Every structure is written in structure tokens, then in C-alpha cells.
Tab-separated table of C-alpha atoms in Angstrom:
chain	number	residue	atom	x	y	z
A	185	MET	CA	9.220	-6.489	0.926
A	186	ALA	CA	9.493	-5.441	-2.702
A	187	ILE	CA	9.686	-1.758	-3.577
A	188	ASN	CA	10.389	0.416	-6.579
A	189	GLN	CA	9.535	4.005	-7.313
A	190	HIS	CA	5.857	3.332	-7.998
A	191	GLN	CA	5.014	0.131	-6.124
A	192	CYS	CA	5.467	-1.369	-2.659
A	193	SER	CA	4.371	-4.791	-1.355
A	194	LEU	CA	4.435	-5.481	2.382
A	195	ARG	CA	3.615	-8.586	4.441
A	196	ARG	CA	2.991	-9.223	8.103
A	197	VAL	CA	3.096	-12.836	9.276
A	198	ASP	CA	2.812	-13.961	12.904
A	199	PRO	CA	1.945	-17.672	13.278
A	200	ALA	CA	1.425	-17.329	17.045
A	201	ARG	CA	-1.444	-14.901	16.403
A	202	ASN	CA	-2.681	-16.672	13.234
A	203	MET	CA	-1.876	-13.485	11.306
A	204	ALA	CA	-0.925	-13.475	7.618
A	205	ARG	CA	-1.653	-10.095	6.021
A	206	TYR	CA	-0.496	-8.164	2.993
A	207	TYR	CA	-0.587	-4.482	2.031
A	208	THR	CA	0.182	-3.285	-1.501
A	209	LEU	CA	0.662	0.317	-2.598
A	210	SER	CA	1.071	1.478	-6.193
A	211	VAL	CA	0.998	4.759	-8.112
A	212	GLU	CA	-0.970	4.524	-11.356
A	213	PRO	CA	-1.780	7.129	-14.039
A	214	THR	CA	-5.406	8.160	-14.502
A	215	LEU	CA	-7.228	8.851	-17.765
A	216	PHE	CA	-7.047	12.597	-17.103
A	217	GLY	CA	-3.280	12.842	-16.579
A	218	ASP	CA	-3.442	12.821	-12.795
A	219	ALA	CA	-2.004	10.140	-10.522
A	220	ALA	CA	-3.805	7.642	-8.318
A	221	LEU	CA	-2.473	5.878	-5.239
A	222	VAL	CA	-4.017	2.404	-5.215
A	223	ARG	CA	-3.984	0.576	-1.866
A	224	GLN	CA	-4.928	-3.076	-1.500
A	225	TRP	CA	-4.881	-5.046	1.735
A	226	GLY	CA	-6.180	-8.215	3.311
A	227	ARG	CA	-5.331	-11.720	4.444
A	228	ILE	CA	-2.732	-13.491	2.306
A	229	GLY	CA	-4.530	-15.714	-0.189
A	230	THR	CA	-7.625	-13.512	-0.453
A	231	ARG	CA	-8.568	-10.702	-2.810
A	232	GLY	CA	-8.889	-8.262	0.070
A	233	GLN	CA	-10.066	-4.676	-0.117
A	234	PHE	CA	-8.805	-1.697	-2.051
A	235	LYS	CA	-8.970	2.071	-1.970
A	236	ILE	CA	-7.970	4.660	-4.563
A	237	ASN	CA	-6.755	8.158	-3.665
A	238	LEU	CA	-6.405	10.740	-6.455
A	239	PHE	CA	-3.565	13.289	-6.645
A	240	ASP	CA	-2.760	16.178	-8.990
A	241	ASN	CA	0.656	14.789	-9.923
A	242	THR	CA	2.845	11.719	-9.583
A	243	LYS	CA	5.196	13.386	-7.099
A	244	SER	CA	2.377	13.924	-4.577
A	245	ALA	CA	1.181	10.347	-4.985
A	246	GLU	CA	4.707	8.983	-4.461
A	247	ALA	CA	5.095	11.094	-1.308
A	248	ALA	CA	1.852	9.613	0.033
A	249	LEU	CA	3.090	6.104	-0.860
A	250	LEU	CA	6.292	6.632	1.137
A	251	ARG	CA	4.369	8.064	4.099
A	252	LEU	CA	1.963	5.115	4.204
A	253	ARG	CA	4.840	2.633	3.802
A	254	LYS	CA	6.560	4.075	6.873
A	255	ILE	CA	3.344	3.838	8.881
A	256	LYS	CA	2.859	0.186	7.911
A	257	GLU	CA	6.494	-0.676	8.693
A	258	ARG	CA	6.054	0.758	12.186
A	259	ARG	CA	3.079	-1.606	12.601
A	260	GLY	CA	5.177	-4.649	11.783
A	261	TYR	CA	4.847	-5.021	7.998
A	262	ARG	CA	8.048	-5.965	6.148
């Protein structure tokens, strides 16, 4: 797992279940001065899917990043 203030990369690998997944979270600025939480997930080696959530400020987006990271860690991502 790699993490800094604005980005977090998680992986979940279980060979017995043929599972190799990733989940990436990052806080990015928008053109209008707001902040966006960008989530990307999928099977390792694929492009996967992504979703963007908009927030009024960076602090709110970072709080959402930390909340989602904790949820994913409880599900086995490291």
C-alpha cells in the first residue's frame, strides 16, 4: 500500500480465489477551484473503472479518501 496526503493505492491478492484487484484513490483539483476524489478499481493488469466525486474543498475530499480507505482495508485491501 502506498499513501500520501492526496493519493492511496491498495491491492487485494488471493491466489486461492484467483483474485488480484486494485483500488486507487486520489484527490485532484478541478478547473473551478473545487476538489475531486477520483476512484479507480479493477483487476490488476486492466484499466478498470473509475468514478469522480466532487467536493467544495480539499479537506472534505481528503476526509472522504480516508473513510473509503478504511472501508477497503476492512475488506482485505492492503
